[in-house]
Coordinates of C-alpha atoms in Angstrom, one line a residue:
Chain A
M293 CA -4.9 -13.7 -26.3
S294 CA -7.7 -15.7 -26.5
L295 CA -11.4 -14.3 -26.8
E296 CA -13.2 -16.9 -24.6
N297 CA -12.0 -14.8 -21.6
S298 CA -14.7 -11.3 -22.6
E299 CA -15.2 -11.7 -18.7
R300 CA -11.6 -9.9 -18.8
R301 CA -12.3 -7.6 -20.3
K302 CA -15.3 -6.6 -19.7
F303 CA -14.0 -5.4 -16.4
I304 CA -11.3 -4.1 -17.8
G305 CA -13.1 -1.8 -20.3
A306 CA -15.2 -1.0 -16.5
S307 CA -12.8 0.2 -14.7
F308 CA -12.0 2.5 -17.9
S309 CA -15.1 4.0 -17.9
A310 CA -14.7 4.9 -13.9
V311 CA -11.6 6.2 -15.2
A312 CA -12.5 8.5 -17.7
A313 CA -15.5 9.5 -15.7
V314 CA -13.8 10.9 -13.4
G315 CA -10.8 12.6 -15.4
G316 CA -14.2 14.2 -17.1
F317 CA -16.2 15.2 -14.5
F318 CA -12.8 17.3 -13.3
S319 CA -12.0 18.2 -17.5
L320 CA -15.7 19.8 -17.4
V321 CA -15.2 21.4 -13.2
A322 CA -11.9 22.8 -14.6
M323 CA -13.2 24.2 -17.0
K324 CA -16.2 26.0 -15.4
K325 CA -13.9 27.8 -13.6
T326 CA -12.1 28.8 -17.0
W327 CA -14.8 30.7 -18.5
D328 CA -15.6 32.0 -14.4
P329 CA -14.6 35.9 -13.7
L330 CA -11.1 36.6 -13.6
P331 CA -10.2 37.9 -9.5
S332 CA -9.5 41.2 -10.9
V333 CA -12.7 41.3 -13.1
K334 CA -14.3 40.6 -9.4
A335 CA -12.2 42.9 -7.4
A336 CA -12.8 45.9 -9.5
G337 CA -16.4 44.4 -8.6
F338 CA -17.3 47.7 -6.0
T339 CA -17.9 51.8 -6.2
T340 CA -18.9 53.9 -4.3
V341 CA -20.3 57.0 -5.2
D342 CA -21.2 60.7 -2.9
L343 CA -24.6 61.4 -3.4
S344 CA -24.2 65.0 -1.1
P345 CA -23.5 66.8 -4.4
L346 CA -27.0 65.3 -6.0
K347 CA -29.3 67.9 -7.3
E348 CA -32.7 67.0 -7.2
G349 CA -34.7 65.6 -10.6
E350 CA -31.3 65.7 -12.7
L351 CA -30.3 62.3 -13.6
H352 CA -26.9 60.7 -12.6
Q353 CA -25.4 58.0 -14.4
I354 CA -22.8 56.2 -13.3
T355 CA -20.4 52.8 -14.6
W356 CA -20.0 49.9 -11.8
R357 CA -19.6 46.3 -13.6
K358 CA -18.9 48.4 -17.0
K359 CA -22.6 48.9 -16.4
P360 CA -24.7 52.0 -16.4
I361 CA -26.3 52.5 -13.4
F362 CA -28.9 55.4 -12.7
I363 CA -29.2 57.8 -9.7
L364 CA -32.3 59.8 -9.3
K365 CA -33.1 62.5 -6.4
K366 CA -36.8 62.0 -6.1
T367 CA -38.4 65.9 -5.8
A368 CA -41.1 66.8 -4.0
D369 CA -43.6 66.2 -6.6
M370 CA -42.4 62.8 -7.8
K371 CA -43.5 59.6 -6.4
A372 CA -42.0 57.6 -3.5
D373 CA -43.0 54.4 -4.2
D374 CA -42.0 52.5 -0.7
N375 CA -40.5 49.4 -2.5
R376 CA -38.2 50.7 -4.6
D377 CA -36.8 54.4 -2.9
V378 CA -32.8 54.1 -1.5
I379 CA -33.4 56.6 1.3
V380 CA -30.1 58.2 2.1
D381 CA -29.9 61.2 4.1
G382 CA -33.2 61.9 4.5
A383 CA -33.7 62.3 0.8
R384 CA -34.7 59.6 -1.7
Y385 CA -33.6 58.3 -4.5
T386 CA -34.1 55.8 -7.5
V387 CA -30.8 53.6 -7.9
C388 CA -31.1 51.4 -10.9
I389 CA -29.2 49.2 -12.9
G390 CA -30.3 51.0 -16.3
L391 CA -30.7 47.9 -18.2
C392 CA -33.9 47.3 -19.6
T393 CA -35.2 43.6 -17.7
H394 CA -36.1 42.6 -21.3
L395 CA -32.3 41.7 -23.2
G396 CA -29.7 45.2 -22.0
C397 CA -31.1 48.3 -23.5
I398 CA -30.1 51.2 -21.6
P399 CA -33.9 53.3 -21.6
S400 CA -32.9 56.4 -21.8
Y401 CA -35.2 58.9 -19.6
K402 CA -37.3 61.3 -21.2
S403 CA -39.7 63.2 -18.7
G404 CA -40.0 61.2 -15.9
Q405 CA -39.9 57.8 -17.7
F406 CA -37.4 55.4 -18.8
I407 CA -37.8 54.3 -22.3
C408 CA -36.2 51.2 -24.4
A409 CA -36.5 52.2 -27.9
C410 CA -35.1 48.7 -28.5
H411 CA -38.9 47.4 -28.1
G412 CA -40.7 50.0 -26.2
G413 CA -40.5 49.3 -22.8
I414 CA -41.1 52.0 -20.1
F415 CA -40.8 52.1 -17.1
D416 CA -41.8 54.9 -14.6
I417 CA -39.8 57.3 -12.4
S418 CA -39.2 54.8 -10.2
G419 CA -37.9 52.3 -12.2
N420 CA -41.4 49.9 -12.1
A421 CA -41.7 48.3 -15.5
V422 CA -45.5 50.2 -16.8
F423 CA -45.5 48.8 -20.9
G424 CA -44.0 46.3 -22.5
P425 CA -42.0 43.2 -22.9
P426 CA -39.9 43.9 -19.8
P427 CA -40.4 41.1 -17.9
R428 CA -39.4 43.2 -14.3
G429 CA -38.8 46.7 -12.6
L430 CA -35.0 48.1 -13.7
D431 CA -32.7 45.8 -11.4
I432 CA -31.9 47.4 -7.7
P433 CA -27.9 46.5 -7.5
P434 CA -26.8 45.6 -3.5
F435 CA -25.5 48.2 -1.8
K436 CA -25.1 49.5 2.0
I437 CA -25.1 52.9 2.6
D438 CA -22.5 54.6 4.7
G439 CA -23.3 58.1 5.7
T440 CA -23.9 60.1 2.6
K441 CA -22.3 57.4 0.2
L442 CA -22.9 54.3 -1.3
V443 CA -21.7 51.6 -1.3
L444 CA -22.3 50.1 -5.0
G445 CA -21.4 46.1 -5.3
E446 CA -22.1 45.5 -1.1
T447 CA -25.7 43.7 0.6
S448 CA -27.2 45.5 3.3
P449 CA -29.5 45.7 5.0
E450 CA -31.5 47.7 3.3
F451 CA -30.7 46.3 0.5
E452 CA -32.6 43.0 1.0
K453 CA -36.1 44.5 1.8
L454 CA -36.1 46.8 -1.2
V455 CA -34.9 42.6 -2.6
K456 CA -38.0 41.3 -1.4
K457 CA -40.4 43.9 -2.2
A458 CA -39.9 44.9 -5.3
Chain B
M258 CA -0.7 -7.4 -44.0
A259 CA -2.4 -6.5 -47.7
N260 CA 0.4 -7.9 -50.1
I261 CA 2.7 -4.9 -51.5
K262 CA 4.0 -5.6 -55.0
K263 CA 6.3 -3.9 -56.9
S264 CA 4.1 -0.6 -58.7
T265 CA 4.2 0.2 -62.0
S266 CA 3.4 3.9 -61.2
L267 CA 3.2 6.7 -59.3
G268 CA -1.0 6.7 -58.8
D269 CA -1.1 2.8 -58.7
W270 CA 1.9 2.9 -55.8
F271 CA -0.3 5.4 -53.6
D272 CA -3.4 2.6 -54.7
Q273 CA -1.3 0.1 -52.8
R274 CA -1.2 1.8 -50.3
L275 CA -4.1 4.0 -49.0
A276 CA -6.5 2.3 -51.2
V277 CA -7.1 5.4 -53.9
K278 CA -9.4 3.7 -56.8
K279 CA -11.9 2.5 -54.1
F280 CA -12.4 6.4 -52.6
W281 CA -13.0 8.2 -56.1
N282 CA -14.8 5.7 -57.0
V283 CA -16.9 6.3 -53.4
M284 CA -16.5 9.3 -53.4
A285 CA -17.3 10.3 -56.9
A286 CA -16.6 8.2 -60.1
E287 CA -19.4 5.6 -58.9
Y288 CA -21.3 7.8 -56.8
W289 CA -25.1 8.1 -58.9
I290 CA -26.7 11.6 -59.5
P291 CA -30.4 11.1 -61.2
K292 CA -29.8 13.0 -64.0
N293 CA -33.4 14.7 -63.4
I294 CA -32.3 17.6 -61.7
S295 CA -31.4 21.7 -61.5
F296 CA -30.1 23.9 -60.9
L297 CA -30.7 24.6 -57.8
W298 CA -29.2 20.8 -56.8
A299 CA -25.2 23.0 -57.5
M300 CA -26.5 25.3 -54.2
G301 CA -24.5 22.3 -52.1
V302 CA -20.9 22.2 -54.1
I303 CA -21.8 26.8 -53.9
L304 CA -22.0 26.5 -51.0
L305 CA -18.7 24.4 -50.2
A306 CA -16.8 27.2 -52.5
L307 CA -18.1 29.4 -50.0
F308 CA -16.8 27.8 -47.6
V309 CA -13.1 27.2 -48.9
I310 CA -14.0 31.4 -49.7
L311 CA -13.9 32.3 -46.1
F312 CA -11.6 29.9 -44.5
V313 CA -9.2 31.0 -47.0
S314 CA -9.6 34.6 -46.1
G315 CA -10.6 34.1 -42.7
L316 CA -6.8 32.7 -42.4
M317 CA -5.4 35.9 -43.9
L318 CA -7.1 38.4 -41.8
V319 CA -6.0 36.3 -38.9
M320 CA -3.3 37.7 -39.5
Y321 CA -3.7 40.6 -38.4
Y322 CA -6.6 41.3 -36.2
K323 CA -5.6 41.8 -32.9
P324 CA -8.4 39.6 -29.8
D325 CA -7.7 42.8 -27.4
A326 CA -10.8 45.0 -26.3
K327 CA -9.2 48.2 -26.4
L328 CA -7.3 46.5 -30.0
A329 CA -9.5 45.4 -31.9
F330 CA -10.9 47.8 -33.2
D331 CA -9.2 49.6 -34.9
S332 CA -6.6 46.6 -36.7
V333 CA -9.7 45.3 -38.8
N334 CA -10.2 49.2 -39.4
Y335 CA -6.9 50.9 -39.5
T336 CA -4.7 48.3 -40.0
I337 CA -6.3 45.1 -41.9
M338 CA -8.7 48.0 -44.2
Q339 CA -6.0 50.8 -44.8
E340 CA -2.1 48.9 -44.3
V341 CA -1.9 45.6 -45.2
E342 CA -2.4 45.7 -48.6
Y343 CA -5.1 43.7 -50.2
G344 CA -6.9 43.7 -46.9
W345 CA -10.2 45.5 -47.7
L346 CA -9.9 42.4 -49.9
W347 CA -10.2 40.8 -48.1
R348 CA -12.1 41.3 -45.3
H349 CA -14.7 42.4 -47.7
M350 CA -14.5 38.9 -49.5
H351 CA -15.3 37.2 -46.0
G352 CA -17.5 39.2 -44.9
I353 CA -20.0 39.0 -47.7
A354 CA -19.2 35.5 -48.3
A355 CA -20.6 35.0 -44.7
S356 CA -23.7 36.8 -45.7
I357 CA -23.9 35.6 -49.8
T358 CA -23.5 31.2 -47.6
F359 CA -27.2 32.1 -45.5
L360 CA -28.6 33.5 -49.2
I361 CA -27.1 30.2 -50.7
I362 CA -28.5 27.7 -47.4
Y363 CA -32.3 29.6 -47.3
I364 CA -32.2 28.7 -51.1
H365 CA -30.8 25.2 -50.2
T366 CA -33.0 24.2 -48.0
F367 CA -36.5 25.6 -49.3
T368 CA -35.0 23.6 -52.6
G369 CA -35.7 20.3 -49.6
I370 CA -38.7 21.5 -48.6
Y371 CA -40.3 22.4 -52.1
Y372 CA -38.9 18.9 -53.5
R373 CA -40.4 17.7 -50.3
S374 CA -36.3 15.9 -50.3
Y375 CA -36.3 15.9 -46.2
K376 CA -38.1 12.3 -45.6
N377 CA -38.5 8.6 -46.7
G378 CA -34.6 7.8 -45.9
R379 CA -32.9 11.9 -46.3
E380 CA -34.0 12.6 -43.0
M381 CA -30.5 12.3 -41.7
I382 CA -30.0 15.0 -44.2
W383 CA -32.0 16.8 -42.9
V384 CA -31.4 16.9 -39.7
S385 CA -27.6 17.7 -40.4
G386 CA -27.4 20.4 -42.4
I387 CA -30.7 21.7 -40.2
L388 CA -27.4 21.5 -37.7
L389 CA -25.8 23.5 -40.1
F390 CA -27.4 26.1 -40.0
I391 CA -27.6 26.6 -36.4
I392 CA -23.5 26.3 -36.2
F393 CA -22.9 28.4 -38.9
S394 CA -25.7 30.8 -37.1
A395 CA -23.8 30.4 -33.8
E396 CA -20.7 30.9 -36.5
A397 CA -21.9 34.2 -38.7
F398 CA -22.3 35.9 -34.4
S399 CA -18.9 35.4 -33.1
G400 CA -17.6 36.6 -35.7
Y401 CA -19.6 39.9 -36.0
M402 CA -18.5 40.1 -32.3
L403 CA -15.2 40.6 -33.4
P404 CA -14.6 44.7 -35.2
W405 CA -15.7 45.0 -31.4
G406 CA -18.4 48.3 -33.5
Q407 CA -21.3 49.4 -31.6
M408 CA -23.1 47.1 -33.2
S409 CA -20.8 44.0 -32.7
Y410 CA -21.0 44.8 -28.9
W411 CA -24.5 45.3 -28.9
A412 CA -25.5 42.5 -30.7
A413 CA -23.1 40.8 -28.1
Q414 CA -25.2 42.6 -24.9
V415 CA -28.3 41.1 -26.4
I416 CA -27.5 37.8 -27.5
T417 CA -25.3 36.7 -24.3
Q418 CA -28.7 38.7 -22.6
L419 CA -30.8 35.7 -24.0
F420 CA -29.3 33.4 -21.7
G421 CA -31.1 35.1 -18.9
G422 CA -33.7 33.5 -19.5
V423 CA -32.8 30.7 -18.7
P424 CA -35.1 29.8 -14.8
I425 CA -32.9 29.8 -11.7
I426 CA -29.5 29.7 -13.0
G427 CA -30.4 32.3 -16.4
D428 CA -28.1 35.7 -13.9
A429 CA -25.4 33.0 -13.5
L430 CA -25.4 31.4 -16.6
V431 CA -24.7 35.2 -18.3
E432 CA -21.8 36.3 -16.0
W433 CA -20.2 32.7 -16.9
I434 CA -20.9 33.7 -21.0
R435 CA -19.1 37.2 -20.7
G436 CA -16.5 35.8 -17.9
D437 CA -16.9 39.9 -16.8
Y438 CA -20.5 41.4 -15.6
A439 CA -20.8 43.1 -18.5
V440 CA -18.8 42.2 -22.5
S441 CA -16.0 42.5 -21.9
D442 CA -12.5 41.7 -23.2
P443 CA -13.1 38.3 -21.7
T444 CA -16.0 37.9 -23.2
L445 CA -14.3 38.7 -27.0
T446 CA -11.6 36.4 -26.8
R447 CA -13.3 33.6 -26.0
F448 CA -15.6 34.5 -29.1
Y449 CA -12.2 35.1 -31.1
M450 CA -11.7 31.0 -29.8
L451 CA -14.6 30.4 -30.4
H452 CA -15.0 32.0 -34.1
V453 CA -11.3 30.7 -35.1
C454 CA -10.9 27.5 -33.4
L455 CA -13.9 25.4 -32.1
L456 CA -16.9 26.7 -34.5
P457 CA -14.2 25.8 -37.6
I458 CA -13.7 22.6 -36.8
V459 CA -17.4 20.7 -36.1
I460 CA -18.8 23.0 -38.5
I461 CA -16.4 21.2 -41.1
A462 CA -16.5 17.6 -39.3
V463 CA -21.0 18.4 -40.2
I464 CA -20.1 19.0 -43.5
A465 CA -18.1 15.9 -43.3
F466 CA -21.3 14.1 -41.9
H467 CA -23.9 15.9 -43.9
F468 CA -22.3 15.0 -47.5
Y469 CA -22.3 11.2 -45.9
S470 CA -25.6 10.8 -45.4
L471 CA -26.2 11.3 -48.9
R472 CA -24.1 8.2 -49.3
F473 CA -26.9 6.0 -49.0
P474 CA -30.4 6.6 -49.6
H475 CA -28.7 9.4 -52.8
V476 CA -30.0 12.4 -53.6
N477 CA -33.9 13.7 -54.2
N478 CA -34.8 14.7 -57.9
L479 CA -37.3 17.5 -59.2
D480 CA -39.7 14.6 -59.8
G481 CA -39.5 12.8 -56.1
E482 CA -39.2 9.0 -58.3
E483 CA -37.4 6.0 -56.5
I484 CA -34.6 4.8 -58.2
D485 CA -32.8 2.4 -57.4
F486 CA -30.1 3.2 -57.9
D487 CA -27.3 0.2 -57.6
L488 CA -29.5 -1.1 -60.6
E489 CA -29.1 1.8 -62.3
G490 CA -25.1 2.3 -62.1
E491 CA -25.1 -1.2 -63.1
K492 CA -27.1 -0.2 -65.9
Y493 CA -24.2 2.4 -66.2
L494 CA -21.2 1.1 -66.1
S495 CA -23.0 -2.0 -68.2
G496 CA -22.4 0.8 -71.1
K497 CA -26.4 1.5 -71.4
V498 CA -25.7 5.7 -69.9
K499 CA -28.4 6.7 -72.0
E500 CA -30.8 4.1 -70.6
S501 CA -30.0 4.9 -67.3
K502 CA -32.2 6.7 -64.8
V503 CA -27.7 8.3 -63.3
I504 CA -25.0 9.5 -64.0
P505 CA -21.5 9.8 -61.1
F506 CA -21.1 13.5 -60.0
W507 CA -17.6 13.3 -61.3
P508 CA -17.4 14.8 -64.4
G509 CA -21.5 13.9 -65.0
F510 CA -23.1 16.5 -62.4
L511 CA -19.8 18.5 -61.2
A512 CA -19.3 19.3 -64.6
K513 CA -22.3 21.2 -64.4
D514 CA -21.8 22.5 -60.5
F515 CA -18.6 24.0 -61.6
F516 CA -20.3 26.0 -64.4
Y517 CA -23.1 27.0 -61.6
V518 CA -20.5 28.2 -59.4
S519 CA -18.8 30.8 -62.5
I520 CA -21.1 32.1 -63.2
F521 CA -21.8 32.7 -59.0
M522 CA -18.6 34.2 -58.5
I523 CA -18.8 36.9 -61.0
F524 CA -21.8 37.8 -59.0
F525 CA -20.0 37.4 -56.0
F526 CA -16.7 39.8 -56.5
Y527 CA -18.9 42.2 -58.3
L528 CA -20.4 42.3 -55.2
V529 CA -17.2 42.2 -53.1
G530 CA -16.0 45.1 -55.8
F531 CA -18.9 47.0 -56.1
N532 CA -21.7 46.5 -53.6
Y533 CA -20.2 45.4 -50.2
N534 CA -21.9 47.4 -48.6
F535 CA -24.8 45.6 -48.0
A536 CA -22.7 43.6 -45.8
M537 CA -21.0 46.3 -43.5
D538 CA -23.4 47.8 -40.7
P539 CA -22.7 51.9 -40.6
I540 CA -23.0 51.6 -36.8
N541 CA -20.3 49.3 -37.3
F542 CA -17.7 51.6 -37.8
E543 CA -18.2 53.4 -34.7
P544 CA -15.8 51.9 -31.7
A545 CA -17.7 49.6 -28.8
N546 CA -19.6 52.0 -26.3
S547 CA -20.9 49.6 -23.4
L548 CA -23.0 53.4 -22.4
K549 CA -24.6 53.9 -25.7
T550 CA -27.3 52.0 -27.2
P551 CA -27.7 52.4 -31.0
T552 CA -30.9 53.5 -31.3
H553 CA -31.8 50.8 -33.3
I554 CA -30.4 47.3 -32.1
Y555 CA -30.8 44.6 -35.3
P556 CA -29.2 41.6 -36.8
E557 CA -28.0 41.3 -40.1
W558 CA -30.8 40.8 -42.3
Y559 CA -30.5 36.4 -42.1
F560 CA -31.3 36.4 -38.9
L561 CA -33.8 39.2 -39.4
W562 CA -37.1 36.7 -39.3
Q563 CA -35.8 34.9 -35.6
Y564 CA -35.3 37.7 -33.9
E565 CA -38.6 39.2 -35.1
I566 CA -40.1 35.9 -33.9
L567 CA -38.1 36.9 -30.4
R568 CA -40.0 40.5 -30.0
G569 CA -42.9 39.4 -30.7
F570 CA -44.7 39.1 -27.8
F571 CA -46.2 42.2 -25.7
F572 CA -48.2 40.0 -23.5
D573 CA -48.2 38.2 -20.5
I574 CA -50.1 34.7 -19.8
G575 CA -50.5 33.4 -16.3
P576 CA -47.1 32.7 -15.0
L577 CA -45.4 32.7 -18.5
K578 CA -43.9 36.6 -18.8
A579 CA -44.1 37.9 -22.6
S580 CA -39.9 37.7 -22.6
D581 CA -40.4 34.6 -22.7
I582 CA -42.5 33.4 -24.4
G583 CA -40.8 34.9 -26.9
L584 CA -37.8 33.3 -26.0
I585 CA -39.0 30.0 -26.1
A586 CA -40.6 30.9 -29.9
F587 CA -37.4 32.6 -30.7
S588 CA -35.4 28.9 -30.3
F589 CA -38.8 27.0 -31.3
A590 CA -37.2 29.3 -34.3
G591 CA -34.1 28.0 -34.5
V592 CA -34.7 23.7 -34.6
S593 CA -38.2 23.8 -35.9
L594 CA -37.4 23.3 -39.6
G595 CA -34.8 19.9 -38.6
L596 CA -39.2 18.9 -37.5
L597 CA -40.7 18.3 -40.8
P598 CA -39.6 15.4 -41.4
W599 CA -41.9 13.7 -38.4
L600 CA -44.4 16.9 -39.1
D601 CA -45.2 16.0 -42.7
R602 CA -47.0 12.6 -42.2
S603 CA -47.5 11.6 -45.7
D604 CA -45.4 9.6 -47.6
V605 CA -45.5 11.0 -50.2
V606 CA -42.0 12.2 -51.8
A607 CA -43.2 14.6 -55.1
P608 CA -43.2 18.8 -55.2
A609 CA -45.0 20.9 -53.6
H610 CA -46.4 22.4 -57.3
K611 CA -47.8 17.6 -57.8
N612 CA -50.4 18.7 -54.5
R613 CA -51.9 21.4 -53.8
G614 CA -52.1 22.1 -50.5
F615 CA -48.9 21.3 -49.9
F616 CA -47.9 24.4 -53.2
I617 CA -49.9 26.8 -51.3
W618 CA -48.1 25.5 -47.2
F619 CA -45.1 26.3 -49.1
W620 CA -45.6 29.7 -50.3
V621 CA -47.2 31.5 -46.9
L622 CA -44.5 29.9 -45.4
L623 CA -42.0 31.7 -47.5
V624 CA -43.9 34.9 -47.6
D625 CA -44.4 35.1 -44.2
M626 CA -40.5 34.5 -43.3
I627 CA -40.1 37.1 -45.6
L628 CA -42.7 39.9 -44.3
L629 CA -41.3 38.8 -41.0
S630 CA -37.0 39.9 -42.2
I631 CA -38.5 43.4 -43.4
F632 CA -40.8 43.7 -40.1
G633 CA -37.5 42.6 -38.0
K634 CA -35.9 45.7 -39.5
L635 CA -38.2 48.0 -38.9
P636 CA -38.5 49.6 -35.1
A637 CA -40.5 47.4 -33.1
D638 CA -42.1 51.7 -32.1
G639 CA -43.3 52.4 -35.6
S640 CA -46.8 51.7 -37.4
I641 CA -48.1 50.3 -41.1
M642 CA -51.2 52.3 -43.1
G643 CA -52.2 52.8 -38.8
I644 CA -51.9 49.2 -37.5
N645 CA -48.8 48.9 -35.1
N646 CA -46.0 46.9 -35.2
T647 CA -45.9 45.4 -32.7
Y648 CA -49.0 43.7 -33.8
I649 CA -48.1 42.8 -37.1
G650 CA -44.4 41.1 -35.5
F651 CA -47.5 39.0 -33.0
V652 CA -49.4 37.7 -36.2
L653 CA -46.5 36.6 -38.1
S654 CA -45.3 34.5 -35.4
I655 CA -48.0 32.9 -34.2
L656 CA -48.3 32.4 -38.3
Y657 CA -45.0 30.9 -38.5
I658 CA -45.6 28.5 -35.7
G659 CA -49.0 27.5 -37.2
L660 CA -48.0 26.8 -40.0
I661 CA -45.0 24.4 -38.8
V662 CA -46.8 23.1 -36.3
V663 CA -50.7 23.3 -37.0
F664 CA -51.0 23.3 -40.4
L665 CA -48.8 20.8 -41.7
P666 CA -49.3 17.9 -40.7
L667 CA -52.8 18.6 -41.4
I668 CA -52.4 19.2 -45.2
T669 CA -50.9 16.0 -45.2
I670 CA -52.5 13.5 -43.1
L671 CA -55.1 14.8 -45.8
E672 CA -53.1 13.3 -48.2
R673 CA -52.9 10.8 -47.4
K674 CA -55.5 10.1 -46.4
G675 CA -57.1 11.2 -49.8
R676 CA -54.6 9.0 -51.9

């Protein structure tokens, strides 16, 4: 074959590039999706918790999506926080994901505060960041109120309202 | 096809088919090394020896290791440590070699900085070296996670959480990397893939490139003397061995390398046999628990200086949150040394003690990194001599960044103008 026919070679080169680009793009899509959480992982993403047996002022901890969730029924002398409190059946609750918003350690509950030992972040009783490196208050998990029960993993108008304020 | 003749020997048979002689000459027998270099230049071959140890001991471990969140901990701490004959040996060799590799990488790197070997045509050697450091960091981190102990788990939790700092897609990105809402089995298996398959292949490729990048500019020497390697090589080949400023890599310099590798191996196996604990964090002998954080999370010693820079910032500046500033500083620290060839504004290639300013800069940088490492290990809420650790960490972090982006260019511009 002669090399003078470079126009044809250019055309073949361009066609190959086009095919390779399409193939490459779909390979990347497939790889991205392979790394996504599996359906079984996603399906296990809902947890229902009954709030009626909870005692006031005692921290209750459950697990949702393998993350610790703090639930605290506020006593009358604990400061109310309309931006963050979840109100169920007339009682105020602090409901938040128990992972420091800085780097994800679990803060410990000490005398009305959540204190993260690793880098010294402090959150108040409602989960607001009050000191240290955490960029925001403890995250509120998506929830739905169902009587005295709280369904975690599903959003609701109440949740949307809190997210907007917090 | 080349003209293949009847071979005169086995060596000749291969030479006609694979150009073995030519290859050997390029790689070793006529690859020229300056005569005036010291034992510090043996670190490269020691690192290669360590990589081979990591590779072989890793193969032994991977035969019994189970990449499953339920089985991983016991497969390491029971099967490999108790049941497999000499399993403890492979584990300790692997753990110690990983740790010591970073010690030697730091010596290798600081030798390069001291003799300013990153400049004037040697930029690619330098950049590929820093790239190796970064990939080795990823390799070390993904391997640290595999025993699935408490420290492994929380290290993975914290490091993957770092990606949450990426604007807009942060949270989704973290979930995607973990393959779950928290670090769990899918995270373990994908890090296993990275540690035993993808990253080793990339490391081998970059090591090959690192070697290749040396062939044209050749290695620097103790005096920063510019040598015409072709000319000196010809002198050597024509028999003027004494007069020539170079020796061949083989048998000239490799003989010296082997001597230092031998001494190093005695030290290495002393550590493996009698002092393996420093590479084994006691917290990691407790199985991973996603609902309990260790009171104090810290990385292995070789990441401490970067870790301290990550947590060194505790106040917001305008829209930038403290954690974002820390993250930016941390990312910068990771790649900062790769920028040296361009931040050094002088064209002088000479050892640091030939230039007062650079000499001081070098030692301040080294001491700063050691101090950062020390404070990286200390709890953030403690204090030294009445000064809060957070403030000390902040000052040391600012000093590091200042040394790299402000003082280095200043000193080297002065050097250029003063000549």
